[in-house]
Amino acid sequence: MLDLYKLHAFVVVVEERNITHAANRLFIQQPPLTRLLK
């Protein structure tokens, strides 16, 4: 199920065009962000 946090994380990744920068912006590490978006 798509919740608002997952949608927000996806939008940040698209805006940043870089998953590491997006993770920094979301104040989480890159591996958990990758798992969240799978």
mmCIF file with all atom_site columns, C-alpha atoms in Angstrom:
data_model
loop_
_atom_site.group_PDB
_atom_site.id
_atom_site.type_symbol
_atom_site.label_atom_id
_atom_site.label_alt_id
_atom_site.label_comp_id
_atom_site.label_asym_id
_atom_site.label_entity_id
_atom_site.label_seq_id
_atom_site.pdbx_PDB_ins_code
_atom_site.Cartn_x
_atom_site.Cartn_y
_atom_site.Cartn_z
_atom_site.occupancy
_atom_site.B_iso_or_equiv
_atom_site.pdbx_formal_charge
_atom_site.auth_seq_id
_atom_site.auth_comp_id
_atom_site.auth_asym_id
_atom_site.auth_atom_id
_atom_site.pdbx_PDB_model_num
ATOM 1  C CA . MET A 1 1  ? 0.000  0.000  0.000  1.00 0.00 ? 1  MET A CA 1
ATOM 2  C CA . LEU A 1 2  ? 1.259  3.453  -0.900 1.00 0.00 ? 2  LEU A CA 1
ATOM 3  C CA . ASP A 1 3  ? 1.266  5.784  2.076  1.00 0.00 ? 3  ASP A CA 1
ATOM 4  C CA . LEU A 1 4  ? 2.082  9.479  2.156  1.00 0.00 ? 4  LEU A CA 1
ATOM 5  C CA . TYR A 1 5  ? 5.624  8.984  3.476  1.00 0.00 ? 5  TYR A CA 1
ATOM 6  C CA . LYS A 1 6  ? 6.496  6.627  0.614  1.00 0.00 ? 6  LYS A CA 1
ATOM 7  C CA . LEU A 1 7  ? 5.000  9.053  -1.886 1.00 0.00 ? 7  LEU A CA 1
ATOM 8  C CA . HIS A 1 8  ? 6.926  11.955 -0.335 1.00 0.00 ? 8  HIS A CA 1
ATOM 9  C CA . ALA A 1 9  ? 10.156 9.932  -0.432 1.00 0.00 ? 9  ALA A CA 1
ATOM 10 C CA . PHE A 1 10 ? 9.589  9.131  -4.111 1.00 0.00 ? 10 PHE A CA 1
ATOM 11 C CA . VAL A 1 11 ? 8.960  12.798 -4.927 1.00 0.00 ? 11 VAL A CA 1
ATOM 12 C CA . VAL A 1 12 ? 12.160 13.822 -3.129 1.00 0.00 ? 12 VAL A CA 1
ATOM 13 C CA . VAL A 1 13 ? 14.164 11.229 -5.093 1.00 0.00 ? 13 VAL A CA 1
ATOM 14 C CA . VAL A 1 14 ? 12.722 12.561 -8.355 1.00 0.00 ? 14 VAL A CA 1
ATOM 15 C CA . GLU A 1 15 ? 13.465 16.164 -7.350 1.00 0.00 ? 15 GLU A CA 1
ATOM 16 C CA . GLU A 1 16 ? 17.019 15.398 -6.243 1.00 0.00 ? 16 GLU A CA 1
ATOM 17 C CA . ARG A 1 17 ? 17.746 13.019 -9.158 1.00 0.00 ? 17 ARG A CA 1
ATOM 18 C CA . ASN A 1 18 ? 20.067 11.203 -6.750 1.00 0.00 ? 18 ASN A CA 1
ATOM 19 C CA . ILE A 1 19 ? 19.019 8.691  -4.108 1.00 0.00 ? 19 ILE A CA 1
ATOM 20 C CA . THR A 1 20 ? 21.894 9.577  -1.755 1.00 0.00 ? 20 THR A CA 1
ATOM 21 C CA . HIS A 1 21 ? 21.008 13.284 -1.830 1.00 0.00 ? 21 HIS A CA 1
ATOM 22 C CA . ALA A 1 22 ? 17.354 12.404 -1.340 1.00 0.00 ? 22 ALA A CA 1
ATOM 23 C CA . ALA A 1 23 ? 18.232 10.257 1.676  1.00 0.00 ? 23 ALA A CA 1
ATOM 24 C CA . ASN A 1 24 ? 20.216 13.141 3.167  1.00 0.00 ? 24 ASN A CA 1
ATOM 25 C CA . ARG A 1 25 ? 17.267 15.478 2.598  1.00 0.00 ? 25 ARG A CA 1
ATOM 26 C CA . LEU A 1 26 ? 14.933 12.986 4.306  1.00 0.00 ? 26 LEU A CA 1
ATOM 27 C CA . PHE A 1 27 ? 17.406 12.520 7.195  1.00 0.00 ? 27 PHE A CA 1
ATOM 28 C CA . ILE A 1 28 ? 17.691 8.763  6.630  1.00 0.00 ? 28 ILE A CA 1
ATOM 29 C CA . GLN A 1 29 ? 20.420 6.538  5.241  1.00 0.00 ? 29 GLN A CA 1
ATOM 30 C CA . GLN A 1 30 ? 20.412 5.396  1.627  1.00 0.00 ? 30 GLN A CA 1
ATOM 31 C CA . PRO A 1 31 ? 19.802 1.625  2.127  1.00 0.00 ? 31 PRO A CA 1
ATOM 32 C CA . PRO A 1 32 ? 16.555 2.099  4.115  1.00 0.00 ? 32 PRO A CA 1
ATOM 33 C CA . LEU A 1 33 ? 15.330 4.576  1.500  1.00 0.00 ? 33 LEU A CA 1
ATOM 34 C CA . THR A 1 34 ? 16.019 2.067  -1.257 1.00 0.00 ? 34 THR A CA 1
ATOM 35 C CA . ARG A 1 35 ? 14.098 -0.632 0.643  1.00 0.00 ? 35 ARG A CA 1
ATOM 36 C CA . LEU A 1 36 ? 11.226 1.783  1.275  1.00 0.00 ? 36 LEU A CA 1
ATOM 37 C CA . LEU A 1 37 ? 10.825 2.451  -2.438 1.00 0.00 ? 37 LEU A CA 1
ATOM 38 C CA . LYS A 1 38 ? 10.912 -1.207 -3.559 1.00 0.00 ? 38 LYS A CA 1
#
